[in-house]
Structures are given as structure tokens and as C-alpha cells.
mmCIF file of C-alpha atoms and ligand atoms in Angstrom:
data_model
loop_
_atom_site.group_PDB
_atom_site.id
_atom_site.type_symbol
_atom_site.label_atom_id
_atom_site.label_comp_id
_atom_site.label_asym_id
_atom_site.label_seq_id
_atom_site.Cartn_x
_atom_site.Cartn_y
_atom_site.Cartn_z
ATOM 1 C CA UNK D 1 101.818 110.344 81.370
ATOM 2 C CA UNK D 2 102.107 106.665 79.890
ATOM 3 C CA UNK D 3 100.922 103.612 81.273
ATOM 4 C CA UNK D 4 102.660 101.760 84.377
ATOM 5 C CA UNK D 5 102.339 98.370 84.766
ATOM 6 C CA UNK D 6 102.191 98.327 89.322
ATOM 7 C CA UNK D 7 101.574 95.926 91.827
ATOM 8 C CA UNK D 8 99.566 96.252 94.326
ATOM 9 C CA UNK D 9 99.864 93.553 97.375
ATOM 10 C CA UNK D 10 96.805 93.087 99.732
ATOM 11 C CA UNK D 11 94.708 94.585 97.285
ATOM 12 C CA UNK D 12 91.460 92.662 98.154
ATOM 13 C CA UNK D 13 90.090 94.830 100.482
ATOM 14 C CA UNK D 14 91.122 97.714 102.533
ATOM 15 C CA UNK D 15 93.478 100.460 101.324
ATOM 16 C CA UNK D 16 94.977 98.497 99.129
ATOM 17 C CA UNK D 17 91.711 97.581 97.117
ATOM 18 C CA UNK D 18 91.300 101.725 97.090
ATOM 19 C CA UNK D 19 95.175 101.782 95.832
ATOM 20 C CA UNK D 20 94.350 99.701 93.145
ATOM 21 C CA UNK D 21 90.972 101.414 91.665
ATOM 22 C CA UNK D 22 92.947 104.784 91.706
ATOM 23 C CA UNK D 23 95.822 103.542 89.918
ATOM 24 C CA UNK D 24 93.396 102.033 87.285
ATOM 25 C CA UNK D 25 90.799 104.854 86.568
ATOM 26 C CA UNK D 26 94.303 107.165 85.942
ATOM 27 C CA UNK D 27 94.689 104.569 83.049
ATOM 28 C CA UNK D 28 97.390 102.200 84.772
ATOM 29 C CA UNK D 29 98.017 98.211 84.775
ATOM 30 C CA UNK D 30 97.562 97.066 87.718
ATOM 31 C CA UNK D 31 97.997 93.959 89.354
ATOM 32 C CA UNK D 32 96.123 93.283 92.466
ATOM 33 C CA UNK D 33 98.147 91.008 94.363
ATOM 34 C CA UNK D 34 95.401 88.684 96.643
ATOM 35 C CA UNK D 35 96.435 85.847 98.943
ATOM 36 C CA UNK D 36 92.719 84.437 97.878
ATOM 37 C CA UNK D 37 93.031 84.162 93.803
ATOM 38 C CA UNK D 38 89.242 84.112 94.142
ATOM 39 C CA UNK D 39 88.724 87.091 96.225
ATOM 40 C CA UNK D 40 90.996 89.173 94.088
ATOM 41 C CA UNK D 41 88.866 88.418 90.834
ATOM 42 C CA UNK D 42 85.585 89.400 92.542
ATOM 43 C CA UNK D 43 87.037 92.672 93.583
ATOM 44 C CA UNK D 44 89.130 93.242 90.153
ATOM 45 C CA UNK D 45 85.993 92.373 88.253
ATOM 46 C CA UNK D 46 84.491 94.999 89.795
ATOM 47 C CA UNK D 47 86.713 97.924 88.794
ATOM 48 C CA UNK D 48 86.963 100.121 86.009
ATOM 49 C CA UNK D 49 90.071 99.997 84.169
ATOM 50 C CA UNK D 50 92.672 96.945 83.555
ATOM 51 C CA UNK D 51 93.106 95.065 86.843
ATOM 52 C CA UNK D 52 94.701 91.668 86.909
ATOM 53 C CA UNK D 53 94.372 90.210 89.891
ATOM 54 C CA UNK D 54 97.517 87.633 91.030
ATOM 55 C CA UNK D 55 97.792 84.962 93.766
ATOM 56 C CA UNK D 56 100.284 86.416 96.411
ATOM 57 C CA UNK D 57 100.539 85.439 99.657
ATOM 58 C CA UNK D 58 103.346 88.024 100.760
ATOM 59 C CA UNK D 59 104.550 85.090 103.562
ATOM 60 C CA UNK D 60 105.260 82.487 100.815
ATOM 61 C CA UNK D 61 108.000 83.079 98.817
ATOM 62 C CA UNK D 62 107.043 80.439 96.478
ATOM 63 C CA UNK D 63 104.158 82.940 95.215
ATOM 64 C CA UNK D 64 107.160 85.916 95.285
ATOM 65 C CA UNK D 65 109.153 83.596 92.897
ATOM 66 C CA UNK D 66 106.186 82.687 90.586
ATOM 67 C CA UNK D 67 104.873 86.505 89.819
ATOM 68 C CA UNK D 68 107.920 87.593 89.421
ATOM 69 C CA UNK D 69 108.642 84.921 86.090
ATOM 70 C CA UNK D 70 105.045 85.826 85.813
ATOM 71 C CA UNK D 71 105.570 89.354 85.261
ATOM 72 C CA UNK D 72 108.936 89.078 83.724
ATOM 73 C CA UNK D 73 107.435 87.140 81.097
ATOM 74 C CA UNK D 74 104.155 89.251 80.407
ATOM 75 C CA UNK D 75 105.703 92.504 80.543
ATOM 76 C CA UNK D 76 109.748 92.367 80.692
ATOM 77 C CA UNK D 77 109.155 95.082 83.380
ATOM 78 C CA UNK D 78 107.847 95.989 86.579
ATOM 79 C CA UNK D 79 107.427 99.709 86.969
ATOM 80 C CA UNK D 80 105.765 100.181 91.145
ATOM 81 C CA UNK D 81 106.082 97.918 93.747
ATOM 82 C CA UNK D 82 103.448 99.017 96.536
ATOM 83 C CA UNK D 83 104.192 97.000 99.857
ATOM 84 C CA UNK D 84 100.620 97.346 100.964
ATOM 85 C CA UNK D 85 99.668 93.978 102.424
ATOM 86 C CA UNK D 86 100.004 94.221 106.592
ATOM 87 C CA UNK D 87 98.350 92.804 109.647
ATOM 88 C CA UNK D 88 98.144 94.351 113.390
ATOM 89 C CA UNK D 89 97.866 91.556 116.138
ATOM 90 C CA UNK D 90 98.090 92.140 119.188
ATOM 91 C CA UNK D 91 98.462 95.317 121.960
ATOM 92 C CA UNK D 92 101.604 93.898 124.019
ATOM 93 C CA UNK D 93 104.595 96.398 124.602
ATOM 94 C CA UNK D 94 108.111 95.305 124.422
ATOM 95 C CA UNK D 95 107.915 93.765 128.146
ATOM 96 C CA UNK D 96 104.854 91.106 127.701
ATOM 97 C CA UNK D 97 104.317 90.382 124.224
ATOM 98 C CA UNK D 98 105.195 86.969 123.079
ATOM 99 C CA UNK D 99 108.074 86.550 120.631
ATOM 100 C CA UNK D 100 106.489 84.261 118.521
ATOM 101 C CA UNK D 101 103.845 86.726 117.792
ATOM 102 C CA UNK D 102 106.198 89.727 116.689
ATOM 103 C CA UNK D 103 107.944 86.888 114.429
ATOM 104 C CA UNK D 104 104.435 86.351 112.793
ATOM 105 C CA UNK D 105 103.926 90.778 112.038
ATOM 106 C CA UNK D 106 107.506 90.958 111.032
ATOM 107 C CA UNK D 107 107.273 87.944 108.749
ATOM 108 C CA UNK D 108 103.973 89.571 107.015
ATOM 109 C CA UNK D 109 105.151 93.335 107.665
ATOM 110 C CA UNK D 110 108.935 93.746 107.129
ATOM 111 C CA UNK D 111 110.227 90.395 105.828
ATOM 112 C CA UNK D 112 107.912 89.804 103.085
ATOM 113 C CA UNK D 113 108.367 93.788 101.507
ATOM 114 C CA UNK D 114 111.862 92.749 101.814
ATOM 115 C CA UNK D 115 111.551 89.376 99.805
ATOM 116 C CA UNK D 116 109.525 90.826 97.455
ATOM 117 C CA UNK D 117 111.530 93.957 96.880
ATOM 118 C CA UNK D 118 114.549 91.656 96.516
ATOM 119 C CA UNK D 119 112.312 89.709 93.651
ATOM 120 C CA UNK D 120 111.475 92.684 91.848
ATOM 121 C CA UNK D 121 114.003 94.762 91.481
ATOM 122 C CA UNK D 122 115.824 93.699 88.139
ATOM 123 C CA UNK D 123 111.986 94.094 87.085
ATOM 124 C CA UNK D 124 112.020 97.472 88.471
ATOM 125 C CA UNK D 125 115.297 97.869 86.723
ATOM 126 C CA UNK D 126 113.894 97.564 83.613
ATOM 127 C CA UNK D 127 111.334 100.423 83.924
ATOM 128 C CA UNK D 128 113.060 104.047 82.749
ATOM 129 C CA UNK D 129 111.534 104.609 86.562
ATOM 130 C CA UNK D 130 110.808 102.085 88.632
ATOM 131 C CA UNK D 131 109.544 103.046 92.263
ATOM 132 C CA UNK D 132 109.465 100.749 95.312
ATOM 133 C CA UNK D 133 106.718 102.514 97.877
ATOM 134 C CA UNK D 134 106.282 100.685 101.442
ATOM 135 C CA UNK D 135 103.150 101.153 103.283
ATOM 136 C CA UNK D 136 104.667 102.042 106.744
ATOM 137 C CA UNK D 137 102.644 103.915 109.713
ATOM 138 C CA UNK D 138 103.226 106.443 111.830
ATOM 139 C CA UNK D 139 103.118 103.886 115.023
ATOM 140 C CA UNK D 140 106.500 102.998 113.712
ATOM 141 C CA UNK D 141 107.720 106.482 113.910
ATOM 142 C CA UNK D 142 110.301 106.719 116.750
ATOM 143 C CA UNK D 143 109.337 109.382 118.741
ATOM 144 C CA UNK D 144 105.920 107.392 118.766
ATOM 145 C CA UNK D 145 108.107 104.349 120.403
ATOM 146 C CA UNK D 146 107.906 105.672 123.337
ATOM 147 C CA UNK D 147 103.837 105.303 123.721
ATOM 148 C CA UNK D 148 104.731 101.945 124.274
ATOM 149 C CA UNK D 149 102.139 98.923 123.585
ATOM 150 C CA UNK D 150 101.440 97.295 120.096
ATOM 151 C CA UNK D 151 105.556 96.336 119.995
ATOM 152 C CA UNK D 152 105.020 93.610 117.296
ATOM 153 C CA UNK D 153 103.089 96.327 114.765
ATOM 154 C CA UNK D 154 105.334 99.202 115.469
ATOM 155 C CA UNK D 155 108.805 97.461 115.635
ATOM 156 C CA UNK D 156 107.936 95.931 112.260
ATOM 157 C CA UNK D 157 106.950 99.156 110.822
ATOM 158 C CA UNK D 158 109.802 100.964 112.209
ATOM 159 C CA UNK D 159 112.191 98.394 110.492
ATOM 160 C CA UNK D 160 110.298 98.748 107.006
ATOM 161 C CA UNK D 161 111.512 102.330 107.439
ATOM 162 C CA UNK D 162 114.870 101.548 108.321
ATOM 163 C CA UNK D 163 114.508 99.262 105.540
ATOM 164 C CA UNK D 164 114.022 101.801 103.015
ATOM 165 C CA UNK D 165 116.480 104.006 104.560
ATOM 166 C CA UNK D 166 119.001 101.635 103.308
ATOM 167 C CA UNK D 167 117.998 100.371 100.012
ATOM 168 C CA UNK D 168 117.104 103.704 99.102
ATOM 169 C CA UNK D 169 120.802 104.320 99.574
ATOM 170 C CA UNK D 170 121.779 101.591 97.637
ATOM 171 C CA UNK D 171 119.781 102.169 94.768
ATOM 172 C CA UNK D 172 120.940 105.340 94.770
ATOM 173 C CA UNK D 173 123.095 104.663 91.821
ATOM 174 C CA UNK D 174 119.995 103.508 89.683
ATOM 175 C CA UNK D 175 116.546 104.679 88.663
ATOM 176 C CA UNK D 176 114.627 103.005 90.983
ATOM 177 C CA UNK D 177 113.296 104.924 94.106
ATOM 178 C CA UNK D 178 112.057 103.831 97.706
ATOM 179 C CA UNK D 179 109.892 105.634 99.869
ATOM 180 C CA UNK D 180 107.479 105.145 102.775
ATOM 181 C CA UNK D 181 104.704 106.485 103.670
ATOM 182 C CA UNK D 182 101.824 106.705 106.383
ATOM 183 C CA UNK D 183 98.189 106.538 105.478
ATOM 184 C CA UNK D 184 96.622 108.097 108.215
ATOM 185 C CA UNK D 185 94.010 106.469 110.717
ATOM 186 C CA UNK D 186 91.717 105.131 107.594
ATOM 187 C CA UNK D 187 88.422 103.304 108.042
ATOM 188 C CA UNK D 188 89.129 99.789 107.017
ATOM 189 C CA UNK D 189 88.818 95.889 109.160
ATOM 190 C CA UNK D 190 92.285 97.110 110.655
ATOM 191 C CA UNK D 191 91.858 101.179 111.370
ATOM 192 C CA UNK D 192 88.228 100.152 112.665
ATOM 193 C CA UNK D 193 85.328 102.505 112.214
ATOM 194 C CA UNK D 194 86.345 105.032 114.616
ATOM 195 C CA UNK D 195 89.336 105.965 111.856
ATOM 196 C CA UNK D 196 88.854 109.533 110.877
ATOM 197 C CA UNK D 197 89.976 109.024 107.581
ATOM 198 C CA UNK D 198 88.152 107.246 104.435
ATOM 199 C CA UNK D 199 90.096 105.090 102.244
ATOM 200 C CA UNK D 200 90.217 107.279 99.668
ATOM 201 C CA UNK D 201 92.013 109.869 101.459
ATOM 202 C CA UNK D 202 94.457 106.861 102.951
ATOM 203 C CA UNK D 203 95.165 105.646 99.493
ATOM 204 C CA UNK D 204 96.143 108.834 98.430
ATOM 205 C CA UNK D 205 99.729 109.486 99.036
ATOM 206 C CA UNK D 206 100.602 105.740 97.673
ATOM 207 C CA UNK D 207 99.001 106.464 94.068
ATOM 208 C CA UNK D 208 100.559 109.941 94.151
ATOM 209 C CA UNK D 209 104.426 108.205 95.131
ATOM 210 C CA UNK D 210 103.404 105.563 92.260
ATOM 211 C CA UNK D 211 102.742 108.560 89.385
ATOM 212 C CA UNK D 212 103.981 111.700 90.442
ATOM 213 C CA UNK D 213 106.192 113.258 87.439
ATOM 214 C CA UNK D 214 109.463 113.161 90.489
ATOM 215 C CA UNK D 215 109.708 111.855 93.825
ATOM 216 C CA UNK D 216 113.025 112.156 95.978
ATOM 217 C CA UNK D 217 114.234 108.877 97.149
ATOM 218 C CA UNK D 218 114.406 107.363 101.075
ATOM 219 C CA UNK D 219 111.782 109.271 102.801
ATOM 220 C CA UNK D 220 108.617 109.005 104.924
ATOM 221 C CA UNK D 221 105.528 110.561 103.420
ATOM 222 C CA UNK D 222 102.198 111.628 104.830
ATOM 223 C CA UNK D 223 99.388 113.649 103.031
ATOM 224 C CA UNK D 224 101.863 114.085 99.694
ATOM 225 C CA UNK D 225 104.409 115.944 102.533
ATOM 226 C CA UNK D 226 107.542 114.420 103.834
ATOM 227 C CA UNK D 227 107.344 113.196 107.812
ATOM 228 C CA UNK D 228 110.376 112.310 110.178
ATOM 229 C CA UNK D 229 110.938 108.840 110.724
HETATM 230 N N1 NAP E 1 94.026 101.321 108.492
HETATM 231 C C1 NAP E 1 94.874 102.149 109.088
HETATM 232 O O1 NAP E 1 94.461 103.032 109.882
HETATM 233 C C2 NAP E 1 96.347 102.057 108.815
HETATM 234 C C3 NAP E 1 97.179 103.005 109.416
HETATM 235 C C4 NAP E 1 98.548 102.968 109.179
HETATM 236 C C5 NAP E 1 99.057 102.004 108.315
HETATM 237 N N2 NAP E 1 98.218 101.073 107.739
HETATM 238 C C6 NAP E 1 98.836 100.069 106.857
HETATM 239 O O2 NAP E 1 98.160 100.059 105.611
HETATM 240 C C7 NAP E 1 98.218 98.735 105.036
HETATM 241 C C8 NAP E 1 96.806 98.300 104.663
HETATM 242 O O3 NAP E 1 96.026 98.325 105.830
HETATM 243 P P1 NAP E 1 94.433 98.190 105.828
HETATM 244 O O4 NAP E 1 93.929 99.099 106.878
HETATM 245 O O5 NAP E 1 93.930 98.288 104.443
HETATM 246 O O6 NAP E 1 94.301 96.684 106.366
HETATM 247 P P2 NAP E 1 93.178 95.587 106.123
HETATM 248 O O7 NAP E 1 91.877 96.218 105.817
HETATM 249 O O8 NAP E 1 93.271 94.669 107.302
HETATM 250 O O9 NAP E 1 93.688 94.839 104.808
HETATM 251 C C9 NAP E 1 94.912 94.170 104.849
HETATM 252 C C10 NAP E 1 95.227 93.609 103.477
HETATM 253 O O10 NAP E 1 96.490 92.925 103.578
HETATM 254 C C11 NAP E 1 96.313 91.602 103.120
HETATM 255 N N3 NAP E 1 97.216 90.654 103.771
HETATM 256 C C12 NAP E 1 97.438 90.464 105.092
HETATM 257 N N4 NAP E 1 98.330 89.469 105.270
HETATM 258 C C13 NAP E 1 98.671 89.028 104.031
HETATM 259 C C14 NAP E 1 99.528 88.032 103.551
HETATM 260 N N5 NAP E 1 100.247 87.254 104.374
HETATM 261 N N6 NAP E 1 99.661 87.866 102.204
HETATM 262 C C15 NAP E 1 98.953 88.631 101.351
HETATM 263 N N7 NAP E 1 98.108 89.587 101.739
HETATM 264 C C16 NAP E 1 97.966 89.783 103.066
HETATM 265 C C17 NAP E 1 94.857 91.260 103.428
HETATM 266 O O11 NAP E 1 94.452 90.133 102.670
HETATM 267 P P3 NAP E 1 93.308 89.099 103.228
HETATM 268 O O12 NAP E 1 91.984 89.714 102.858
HETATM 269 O O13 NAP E 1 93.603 87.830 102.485
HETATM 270 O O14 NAP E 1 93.492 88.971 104.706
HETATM 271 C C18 NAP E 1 94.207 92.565 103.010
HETATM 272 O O15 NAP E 1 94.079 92.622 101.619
HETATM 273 C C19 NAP E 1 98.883 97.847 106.086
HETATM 274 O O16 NAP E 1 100.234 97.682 105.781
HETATM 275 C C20 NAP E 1 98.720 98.643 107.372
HETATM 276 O O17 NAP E 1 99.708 98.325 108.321
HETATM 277 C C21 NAP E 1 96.886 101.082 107.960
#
């Protein structure tokens, strides 16, 4: 298996920080994207293996724009984009939550993968097999719709599905792949510690989707198995 070069947003902490120390211990380049440049060289410093930690706040596409020269000048190639970075405010359903809110998840949870998808792809084009892998949940699931509550979170993670439902489809022609995937309930600041899963196990599926020898494209992963949407 030779080296990747893959990005890693929200990789200061969290599943995202476990994403990262995977990917470099199995010998890959990995940059560990950090709204907080200083945060993300603490935690980088800290890991075996070559991890270059990058300013990206997902929100600003100013910082989208600036990696991606960044990374088109370093490397000429981008060969994963993980779509880690998320937040979870709010328990509101559909009926009571306030707008502005679910603009603020969407803009962090399905806009910014978007963006930044949209920014990397000729990158991604570049690699003989470049993979796009979008950190979805299974609260976004549709059959799980129906629980109600927590509208903002699962609406936005039921469009990054939809999402890669579609540019799955039109990358179809190409080399590069999309896929979600679930982590599980993982013990981190937004799973809580009630979460029945550790991060390693949560971080799991995302560094398999990111090296696996072949992965279909346009589908909704759990535990290395496909899920429904
Ligand atoms: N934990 C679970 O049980 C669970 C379950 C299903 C899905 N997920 C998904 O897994 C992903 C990671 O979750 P987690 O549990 O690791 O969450 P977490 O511990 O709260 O960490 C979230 C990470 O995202 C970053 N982030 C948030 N907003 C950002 C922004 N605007 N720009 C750049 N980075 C930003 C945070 O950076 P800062 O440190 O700067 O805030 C942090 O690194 C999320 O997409 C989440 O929806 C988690």
C-alpha cells in the first residue's frame, strides 16, 4: 500500500483526532485540519507518524480556498477528503426549533463538506484514487426521522447523505469515490460519556473507507458494512 496524502477536518479532538493517529501509524500524510492552528500543533505534535496540522475553519471558505492552493502546491494532489468536523446544538424537532439555529448545523454540517468537496476535487482528481468520505450519523437515517427532536442535527445529516447520493453519481465517470458513514454512539465532548463506543472503534470505518484496497461508491457505512440511508 503507498502513502496517501488525506485530510482530516476537526481533527483536534474527538473522532477526528483518533482518524488522524490511525491514518498516520498505517504510514499516511495526514493533514489535521484545526479551526485553532494552535490546538492542531499540540495534538499533531503529539502523534506518531507525519501529521501536518492546517488552519481550517470548515464555515470560512476563505480557509477552504487557501488549503486547497496550499495543498495543490505541496503535493499536486489530494488523495482523501474526510468530512469529519460537526457540531450538535440543540434538541428542538421540526415544530419548535428556531430557523436560525438549523442554518448554523447546516452551515458547519452539510454546507461546509459541500464547499470543501467542491474545493478539492480537481485535487482528488489528481490521485489514481481519490476518495471523498462524509462523516454522517445514523440520526440522519430516515426511518430514524420519525423519532422526532434534534431537527437541526438530523436534517443536516440526512442532507450530507443525500449529498453523497448525488455526487457519488456524478463522479461516477471518474476515480474519485463518495461514501458516508456512521460512527456509532462514541465517547467524545459530543457522544458524552454515556456513548458505548470508544473512539477508536468510531474512527474505524473512516480509516478503513480512506485505505481499503476497493470501496463501492454512494453508500452509507457502519462497522466496515453498508447501512440504509
Ligand atoms: N460522537 C458521536 O457519538 C457521533 C455519532 C454520530 C456522528 N458523529 C459525527 O462525528 C463527527 C465528529 O464528532 P465528535 O463526536 O468527534 O465531535 P466533537 O468531539 O465535538 O469534535 C468535533 C470536532 O469538529 C470540529 N469543528 C466543529 N465545528 C467546526 C468548524 N466550524 N470548523 C472546523 N472544525 C470544526 C471541532 O473543532 P473545535 O475543537 O475547534 O471545536 C472538533 O475538532 C461529527 O461530524 C459528528 O456529527 C459523532
Amino acid at each position: 500500500m503507498s502513502a496517501k496524502i488525506i485530510l482530516v477536518t476537526g481533527g483536534n479532538r474527538g473522532i477526528g483526532r483518533e482518524i488522524c493517529r490511525q491514518l498516520a501509524a498505517l504510514g499516511h500524510t495526514v493533514l489535521l485540519g484545526s479551526r485553532d492552528l494552535k490546538k492542531g500543533e499540540q495534538v499533531a505534535a503529539e502523534m506518531e507518524g507525519e501529521v501536518l496540522p492546517v488552519k481550517l475553519e470548515v464555515a470560512k471558505e476563505e480557509d477552504i480556498n487557501n488549503l486547497a492552493t496550499h495543498i495543490k502546491d505541496k503535493f499536486g494532489k489530494l488523495d482523501v477528503l474526510i468530512n469529519n468536523a460537526g457540531i450538535l446544538v440543540g434538541q428542538k424537532g421540526t415544530v419548535d426549533v428556531d430557523i436560525d439555529e438549523v442554518k448554523r448545523i447546516m452551515e458547519v454540517n452539510f454546507y461546509a463538506p459541500w464547499r470543501l468537496s467542491q474545493a478539492m476535487i480537481p485535487l482528488l482528481k489528481n490521485s489514481p484514487d481519490g476518495r471523498i468520505v462524509n462523516m454522517s450519523s445514523g440520526m440522519g437515517e430516515w426511518d430514524s426521522l420519525r423519532l422526532g427532536n434534534y431537527a437541526g442535527y438530523r436534517l443536516s445529516k440526512t442532507s450530507l447523505n443525500a449529498l453523497t447520493v448525488q455526487m457519488a453519481s456524478e463522479l461516477s465517470g471518474t476515480k474519485v469515490k463518495v461514501n458516508a458513514m456512521c460512527p456509532g454512539w462514541v465517547k467524545t465532548d459530543m457522544g458524552g460519556a454515556g456513548a458505548d463506543r470508544q473512539v477508536e472503534e468510531g474512527a474505524d470505518t473512516a480509516t478503513w473507507l480512506a485505505t481499503a484496497d476497493t470501496i463501492p461508491s454512494g453508500k452509507f457505512f457502519r462497522d466496515r458494512k453498508e447501512i440504509s440511508w
